[in-house]
Amino acid sequence: MPRGRYSLHDPHDHTPLAEEHFHCAIGPSGWRYVSQLTTPSGDPQGSVDLTLDELGRPIRLELHAAAWQVRGAALDGVTWVRTDPTGTDATEGNVRAHAFTGTSPAFLIATTRLLRLTPSSAGTRVRLVAFTEPVLAPRTVDQSWTLLKREAHATDNGPLTVDEYQVTALDTGERHSVHIAGDVVLAAPGIELEDLESPPSVFP
């Protein structure tokens, strides 16, 4: 069960945004990721709880940020309920999309589990619903994912397979790289892996 800490920052000016303390695990029916976020000064900022089925579909999502809350799942595309800080106003949304995304590294792992790309694959288009902080406002985004290469690196615990993906935002054409080993993001725009207590899990 990988457990560790990511630092999140603005990918453009590198302003620190949060620390994300996480643990994740592969189970008989899929994968689960749970994290607590704190501000750079250490105050609570929110949480992420994401469960995928064995095909990489989000069967349960719960996000908290700035007293806002989102609960969602894959249902007729993706469906969610967003609740305001007072708890009195809940709005439901539904989009013909494949999955969810957001600032948490969990969503990058989730997208790779859904797409199951190989290095010989062409770019694959995916439609995602992004929840933007601090109020978890939903926004539909279209991306193209390509697995550029898969390399094994020697470590003290045996070989570590690292996948390098190229992600293209289809509305702007902006491209960036994401490096993932198992169920841990090693590097991505706005994300740094600061601490990892155990090796990444290997998906079957």
PDB file of C-alpha atoms in Angstrom:
ATOM      1  CA  MET A   1       0.000   0.000   0.000  1.00  0.00           C
ATOM      2  CA  PRO A   2       1.862   3.112  -1.180  1.00  0.00           C
ATOM      3  CA  ARG A   3       1.722   5.970   1.294  1.00  0.00           C
ATOM      4  CA  GLY A   4       3.390   9.337   0.905  1.00  0.00           C
ATOM      5  CA  ARG A   5       3.125  13.033   0.212  1.00  0.00           C
ATOM      6  CA  TYR A   6       2.784  15.189  -2.883  1.00  0.00           C
ATOM      7  CA  SER A   7       3.353  18.931  -3.046  1.00  0.00           C
ATOM      8  CA  LEU A   8       0.992  20.804  -5.359  1.00  0.00           C
ATOM      9  CA  HIS A   9       1.928  24.125  -6.929  1.00  0.00           C
ATOM     10  CA  ASP A  10       0.792  26.445  -9.695  1.00  0.00           C
ATOM     11  CA  PRO A  11       2.358  24.991 -12.868  1.00  0.00           C
ATOM     12  CA  HIS A  12       2.913  28.462 -14.307  1.00  0.00           C
ATOM     13  CA  ASP A  13       4.452  30.519 -11.495  1.00  0.00           C
ATOM     14  CA  HIS A  14       5.217  27.653  -9.033  1.00  0.00           C
ATOM     15  CA  THR A  15       3.242  29.244  -6.187  1.00  0.00           C
ATOM     16  CA  PRO A  16       2.763  26.539  -3.489  1.00  0.00           C
ATOM     17  CA  LEU A  17      -0.886  25.490  -3.281  1.00  0.00           C
ATOM     18  CA  ALA A  18      -1.115  22.483  -0.975  1.00  0.00           C
ATOM     19  CA  GLU A  19       0.427  19.336   0.472  1.00  0.00           C
ATOM     20  CA  GLU A  20      -1.442  16.113  -0.287  1.00  0.00           C
ATOM     21  CA  HIS A  21      -0.884  13.225   2.149  1.00  0.00           C
ATOM     22  CA  PHE A  22      -2.118  10.036   0.500  1.00  0.00           C
ATOM     23  CA  HIS A  23      -2.390   6.304   0.626  1.00  0.00           C
ATOM     24  CA  CYS A  24      -3.741   4.004  -2.069  1.00  0.00           C
ATOM     25  CA  ALA A  25      -4.232   0.295  -2.618  1.00  0.00           C
ATOM     26  CA  ILE A  26      -5.198  -2.259  -5.233  1.00  0.00           C
ATOM     27  CA  GLY A  27      -8.080  -4.489  -4.175  1.00  0.00           C
ATOM     28  CA  PRO A  28      -9.966  -7.437  -5.667  1.00  0.00           C
ATOM     29  CA  SER A  29     -12.462  -5.119  -7.344  1.00  0.00           C
ATOM     30  CA  GLY A  30     -10.243  -2.203  -8.385  1.00  0.00           C
ATOM     31  CA  TRP A  31      -8.240   0.614  -6.768  1.00  0.00           C
ATOM     32  CA  ARG A  32      -8.844   3.157  -4.005  1.00  0.00           C
ATOM     33  CA  TYR A  33      -7.050   6.431  -3.252  1.00  0.00           C
ATOM     34  CA  VAL A  34      -7.570   8.490  -0.096  1.00  0.00           C
ATOM     35  CA  SER A  35      -5.830  11.760   0.765  1.00  0.00           C
ATOM     36  CA  GLN A  36      -5.946  14.762   3.073  1.00  0.00           C
ATOM     37  CA  LEU A  37      -4.849  18.170   1.812  1.00  0.00           C
ATOM     38  CA  THR A  38      -3.283  20.930   3.874  1.00  0.00           C
ATOM     39  CA  THR A  39      -2.324  24.491   3.019  1.00  0.00           C
ATOM     40  CA  PRO A  40       1.400  25.363   2.791  1.00  0.00           C
ATOM     41  CA  SER A  41       1.087  26.599   6.401  1.00  0.00           C
ATOM     42  CA  GLY A  42      -0.381  23.259   7.537  1.00  0.00           C
ATOM     43  CA  ASP A  43      -4.093  24.076   7.889  1.00  0.00           C
ATOM     44  CA  PRO A  44      -6.695  21.563   6.635  1.00  0.00           C
ATOM     45  CA  GLN A  45      -7.729  22.298   3.043  1.00  0.00           C
ATOM     46  CA  GLY A  46      -9.778  19.354   1.841  1.00  0.00           C
ATOM     47  CA  SER A  47      -9.776  15.681   0.975  1.00  0.00           C
ATOM     48  CA  VAL A  48     -10.035  13.199  -1.892  1.00  0.00           C
ATOM     49  CA  ASP A  49     -11.603   9.729  -1.792  1.00  0.00           C
ATOM     50  CA  LEU A  50     -11.697   7.937  -5.164  1.00  0.00           C
ATOM     51  CA  THR A  51     -12.565   4.313  -5.883  1.00  0.00           C
ATOM     52  CA  LEU A  52     -12.209   2.721  -9.330  1.00  0.00           C
ATOM     53  CA  ASP A  53     -13.580  -0.600 -10.523  1.00  0.00           C
ATOM     54  CA  GLU A  54     -11.353  -3.138 -12.265  1.00  0.00           C
ATOM     55  CA  LEU A  55     -11.956  -1.391 -15.618  1.00  0.00           C
ATOM     56  CA  GLY A  56     -10.837   1.990 -14.252  1.00  0.00           C
ATOM     57  CA  ARG A  57     -14.318   3.515 -14.034  1.00  0.00           C
ATOM     58  CA  PRO A  58     -15.037   5.800 -11.059  1.00  0.00           C
ATOM     59  CA  ILE A  59     -17.554   3.962  -8.915  1.00  0.00           C
ATOM     60  CA  ARG A  60     -17.235   6.423  -6.024  1.00  0.00           C
ATOM     61  CA  LEU A  61     -15.791   9.928  -5.738  1.00  0.00           C
ATOM     62  CA  GLU A  62     -15.963  12.254  -2.750  1.00  0.00           C
ATOM     63  CA  LEU A  63     -14.176  15.608  -2.764  1.00  0.00           C
ATOM     64  CA  HIS A  64     -14.043  18.285  -0.071  1.00  0.00           C
ATOM     65  CA  ALA A  65     -12.583  21.775  -0.546  1.00  0.00           C
ATOM     66  CA  ALA A  66     -13.302  25.074   1.210  1.00  0.00           C
ATOM     67  CA  ALA A  67     -16.423  23.504   2.774  1.00  0.00           C
ATOM     68  CA  TRP A  68     -17.756  22.554  -0.668  1.00  0.00           C
ATOM     69  CA  GLN A  69     -18.455  18.881  -1.326  1.00  0.00           C
ATOM     70  CA  VAL A  70     -18.826  16.737  -4.438  1.00  0.00           C
ATOM     71  CA  ARG A  71     -20.027  13.142  -4.593  1.00  0.00           C
ATOM     72  CA  GLY A  72     -19.939  11.407  -7.939  1.00  0.00           C
ATOM     73  CA  ALA A  73     -19.824   8.148  -9.869  1.00  0.00           C
ATOM     74  CA  ALA A  74     -19.960   6.715 -13.376  1.00  0.00           C
ATOM     75  CA  LEU A  75     -23.682   6.646 -14.165  1.00  0.00           C
ATOM     76  CA  ASP A  76     -25.091   7.483 -17.612  1.00  0.00           C
ATOM     77  CA  GLY A  77     -21.684   9.007 -18.337  1.00  0.00           C
ATOM     78  CA  VAL A  78     -20.675  10.637 -15.061  1.00  0.00           C
ATOM     79  CA  THR A  79     -23.098  12.012 -12.473  1.00  0.00           C
ATOM     80  CA  TRP A  80     -22.393  14.118  -9.400  1.00  0.00           C
ATOM     81  CA  VAL A  81     -23.985  16.146  -6.646  1.00  0.00           C
ATOM     82  CA  ARG A  82     -22.264  19.356  -5.506  1.00  0.00           C
ATOM     83  CA  THR A  83     -23.179  20.830  -2.124  1.00  0.00           C
ATOM     84  CA  ASP A  84     -22.423  24.372  -0.975  1.00  0.00           C
ATOM     85  CA  PRO A  85     -20.762  25.228   2.384  1.00  0.00           C
ATOM     86  CA  THR A  86     -24.120  25.822   4.097  1.00  0.00           C
ATOM     87  CA  GLY A  87     -25.324  22.348   3.162  1.00  0.00           C
ATOM     88  CA  THR A  88     -28.660  23.729   1.993  1.00  0.00           C
ATOM     89  CA  ASP A  89     -28.076  24.011  -1.757  1.00  0.00           C
ATOM     90  CA  ALA A  90     -27.204  20.819  -3.649  1.00  0.00           C
ATOM     91  CA  THR A  91     -27.039  20.747  -7.440  1.00  0.00           C
ATOM     92  CA  GLU A  92     -26.875  17.597  -9.545  1.00  0.00           C
ATOM     93  CA  GLY A  93     -24.923  17.339 -12.777  1.00  0.00           C
ATOM     94  CA  ASN A  94     -24.561  14.763 -15.522  1.00  0.00           C
ATOM     95  CA  VAL A  95     -22.300  14.758 -18.588  1.00  0.00           C
ATOM     96  CA  ARG A  96     -21.638  12.152 -21.267  1.00  0.00           C
ATOM     97  CA  ALA A  97     -18.012  11.866 -20.188  1.00  0.00           C
ATOM     98  CA  HIS A  98     -15.690   8.981 -19.365  1.00  0.00           C
ATOM     99  CA  ALA A  99     -14.482   9.981 -15.884  1.00  0.00           C
ATOM    100  CA  PHE A 100     -13.532  12.804 -13.526  1.00  0.00           C
ATOM    101  CA  THR A 101     -10.373  14.860 -13.154  1.00  0.00           C
ATOM    102  CA  GLY A 102      -8.955  17.600 -10.932  1.00  0.00           C
ATOM    103  CA  THR A 103      -5.764  18.776  -9.267  1.00  0.00           C
ATOM    104  CA  SER A 104      -5.148  15.576  -7.289  1.00  0.00           C
ATOM    105  CA  PRO A 105      -2.597  13.108  -8.705  1.00  0.00           C
ATOM    106  CA  ALA A 106      -5.256  10.436  -8.147  1.00  0.00           C
ATOM    107  CA  PHE A 107      -7.045  11.552 -11.302  1.00  0.00           C
ATOM    108  CA  LEU A 108      -3.956  11.026 -13.466  1.00  0.00           C
ATOM    109  CA  ILE A 109      -3.679   7.437 -12.235  1.00  0.00           C
ATOM    110  CA  ALA A 110      -7.417   6.971 -12.787  1.00  0.00           C
ATOM    111  CA  THR A 111      -7.213   8.142 -16.399  1.00  0.00           C
ATOM    112  CA  THR A 112      -4.360   5.764 -17.197  1.00  0.00           C
ATOM    113  CA  ARG A 113      -6.316   2.876 -15.652  1.00  0.00           C
ATOM    114  CA  LEU A 114      -9.311   3.744 -17.798  1.00  0.00           C
ATOM    115  CA  LEU A 115      -7.381   4.060 -21.081  1.00  0.00           C
ATOM    116  CA  ARG A 116      -4.944   1.102 -20.658  1.00  0.00           C
ATOM    117  CA  LEU A 117      -2.611   2.461 -23.310  1.00  0.00           C
ATOM    118  CA  THR A 118       0.407   0.669 -24.785  1.00  0.00           C
ATOM    119  CA  PRO A 119       3.522   2.346 -26.212  1.00  0.00           C
ATOM    120  CA  SER A 120       2.357   1.478 -29.724  1.00  0.00           C
ATOM    121  CA  SER A 121      -1.051   3.135 -29.226  1.00  0.00           C
ATOM    122  CA  ALA A 122      -1.995   6.276 -31.086  1.00  0.00           C
ATOM    123  CA  GLY A 123      -3.302   9.229 -29.108  1.00  0.00           C
ATOM    124  CA  THR A 124      -6.594   8.383 -27.405  1.00  0.00           C
ATOM    125  CA  ARG A 125      -9.246  11.028 -26.839  1.00  0.00           C
ATOM    126  CA  VAL A 126     -11.014  11.171 -23.496  1.00  0.00           C
ATOM    127  CA  ARG A 127     -13.717  13.495 -22.133  1.00  0.00           C
ATOM    128  CA  LEU A 128     -13.464  14.318 -18.423  1.00  0.00           C
ATOM    129  CA  VAL A 129     -15.350  16.448 -15.916  1.00  0.00           C
ATOM    130  CA  ALA A 130     -12.857  18.583 -13.980  1.00  0.00           C
ATOM    131  CA  PHE A 131     -13.685  19.998 -10.554  1.00  0.00           C
ATOM    132  CA  THR A 132     -11.793  23.251 -10.139  1.00  0.00           C
ATOM    133  CA  GLU A 133     -10.817  24.558  -6.727  1.00  0.00           C
ATOM    134  CA  PRO A 134     -11.548  26.236  -4.429  1.00  0.00           C
ATOM    135  CA  VAL A 135     -15.294  25.785  -4.988  1.00  0.00           C
ATOM    136  CA  LEU A 136     -15.215  22.495  -6.952  1.00  0.00           C
ATOM    137  CA  ALA A 137     -16.940  24.016  -9.968  1.00  0.00           C
ATOM    138  CA  PRO A 138     -17.476  21.395 -12.715  1.00  0.00           C
ATOM    139  CA  ARG A 139     -16.024  21.921 -16.179  1.00  0.00           C
ATOM    140  CA  THR A 140     -15.953  19.479 -19.111  1.00  0.00           C
ATOM    141  CA  VAL A 141     -12.553  19.044 -20.770  1.00  0.00           C
ATOM    142  CA  ASP A 142     -11.364  17.014 -23.755  1.00  0.00           C
ATOM    143  CA  GLN A 143      -7.859  15.563 -23.729  1.00  0.00           C
ATOM    144  CA  SER A 144      -5.709  13.264 -25.851  1.00  0.00           C
ATOM    145  CA  TRP A 145      -3.401  10.799 -24.064  1.00  0.00           C
ATOM    146  CA  THR A 146      -0.436   9.007 -25.638  1.00  0.00           C
ATOM    147  CA  LEU A 147       1.925   6.562 -23.907  1.00  0.00           C
ATOM    148  CA  LEU A 148       5.291   7.644 -25.300  1.00  0.00           C
ATOM    149  CA  LYS A 149       7.496   5.022 -23.664  1.00  0.00           C
ATOM    150  CA  ARG A 150       7.760   2.465 -20.885  1.00  0.00           C
ATOM    151  CA  GLU A 151      11.120   1.988 -19.182  1.00  0.00           C
ATOM    152  CA  ALA A 152      12.364  -0.226 -16.349  1.00  0.00           C
ATOM    153  CA  HIS A 153      14.656   1.416 -13.793  1.00  0.00           C
ATOM    154  CA  ALA A 154      16.767  -0.527 -11.296  1.00  0.00           C
ATOM    155  CA  THR A 155      15.973   0.158  -7.613  1.00  0.00           C
ATOM    156  CA  ASP A 156      16.823  -1.430  -4.263  1.00  0.00           C
ATOM    157  CA  ASN A 157      13.437  -3.173  -4.366  1.00  0.00           C
ATOM    158  CA  GLY A 158      13.829  -4.510  -7.905  1.00  0.00           C
ATOM    159  CA  PRO A 159      12.995  -2.992 -11.296  1.00  0.00           C
ATOM    160  CA  LEU A 160      10.563  -0.078 -11.350  1.00  0.00           C
ATOM    161  CA  THR A 161       8.548   0.389 -14.547  1.00  0.00           C
ATOM    162  CA  VAL A 162       7.944   4.044 -15.399  1.00  0.00           C
ATOM    163  CA  ASP A 163       5.455   5.151 -18.054  1.00  0.00           C
ATOM    164  CA  GLU A 164       5.806   8.526 -19.762  1.00  0.00           C
ATOM    165  CA  TYR A 165       2.560   9.960 -21.127  1.00  0.00           C
ATOM    166  CA  GLN A 166       1.949  12.973 -23.321  1.00  0.00           C
ATOM    167  CA  VAL A 167      -1.307  14.758 -22.491  1.00  0.00           C
ATOM    168  CA  THR A 168      -2.779  17.277 -24.926  1.00  0.00           C
ATOM    169  CA  ALA A 169      -5.576  19.698 -24.059  1.00  0.00           C
ATOM    170  CA  LEU A 170      -7.719  19.603 -27.182  1.00  0.00           C
ATOM    171  CA  ASP A 171      -9.188  23.081 -26.672  1.00  0.00           C
ATOM    172  CA  THR A 172      -5.812  24.854 -26.524  1.00  0.00           C
ATOM    173  CA  GLY A 173      -3.342  22.352 -28.000  1.00  0.00           C
ATOM    174  CA  GLU A 174      -1.163  22.692 -24.880  1.00  0.00           C
ATOM    175  CA  ARG A 175       0.911  19.575 -24.190  1.00  0.00           C
ATOM    176  CA  HIS A 176       2.649  18.283 -21.100  1.00  0.00           C
ATOM    177  CA  SER A 177       4.299  15.107 -19.831  1.00  0.00           C
ATOM    178  CA  VAL A 178       3.226  12.852 -16.982  1.00  0.00           C
ATOM    179  CA  HIS A 179       5.499  10.186 -15.465  1.00  0.00           C
ATOM    180  CA  ILE A 180       3.780   7.356 -13.571  1.00  0.00           C
ATOM    181  CA  ALA A 181       5.030   4.201 -11.858  1.00  0.00           C
ATOM    182  CA  GLY A 182       2.245   1.796 -10.912  1.00  0.00           C
ATOM    183  CA  ASP A 183      -0.218   3.842  -8.849  1.00  0.00           C
ATOM    184  CA  VAL A 184       2.135   6.712  -8.010  1.00  0.00           C
ATOM    185  CA  VAL A 185       2.709   9.899 -10.030  1.00  0.00           C
ATOM    186  CA  LEU A 186       6.458  10.604 -10.144  1.00  0.00           C
ATOM    187  CA  ALA A 187       6.221  13.941 -11.949  1.00  0.00           C
ATOM    188  CA  ALA A 188       3.581  16.074 -13.658  1.00  0.00           C
ATOM    189  CA  PRO A 189       2.885  19.787 -14.076  1.00  0.00           C
ATOM    190  CA  GLY A 190       2.059  21.237 -10.665  1.00  0.00           C
ATOM    191  CA  ILE A 191       2.819  17.943  -8.872  1.00  0.00           C
ATOM    192  CA  GLU A 192       5.984  16.831  -7.059  1.00  0.00           C
ATOM    193  CA  LEU A 193       6.331  13.533  -5.199  1.00  0.00           C
ATOM    194  CA  GLU A 194       8.041  14.583  -1.965  1.00  0.00           C
ATOM    195  CA  ASP A 195       7.896  11.396   0.096  1.00  0.00           C
ATOM    196  CA  LEU A 196       7.030   7.741  -0.525  1.00  0.00           C
ATOM    197  CA  GLU A 197       7.130   5.190   2.295  1.00  0.00           C
ATOM    198  CA  SER A 198       6.717   2.057   0.167  1.00  0.00           C
ATOM    199  CA  PRO A 199       7.094   1.165  -3.513  1.00  0.00           C
ATOM    200  CA  PRO A 200       4.230   1.762  -5.958  1.00  0.00           C
ATOM    201  CA  SER A 201       1.729  -1.045  -6.408  1.00  0.00           C
ATOM    202  CA  VAL A 202       1.858  -3.020  -9.640  1.00  0.00           C
ATOM    203  CA  PHE A 203      -1.475  -3.347 -11.399  1.00  0.00           C
ATOM    204  CA  PRO A 204      -2.289  -6.849 -12.638  1.00  0.00           C
TER     205      PRO A 204
END
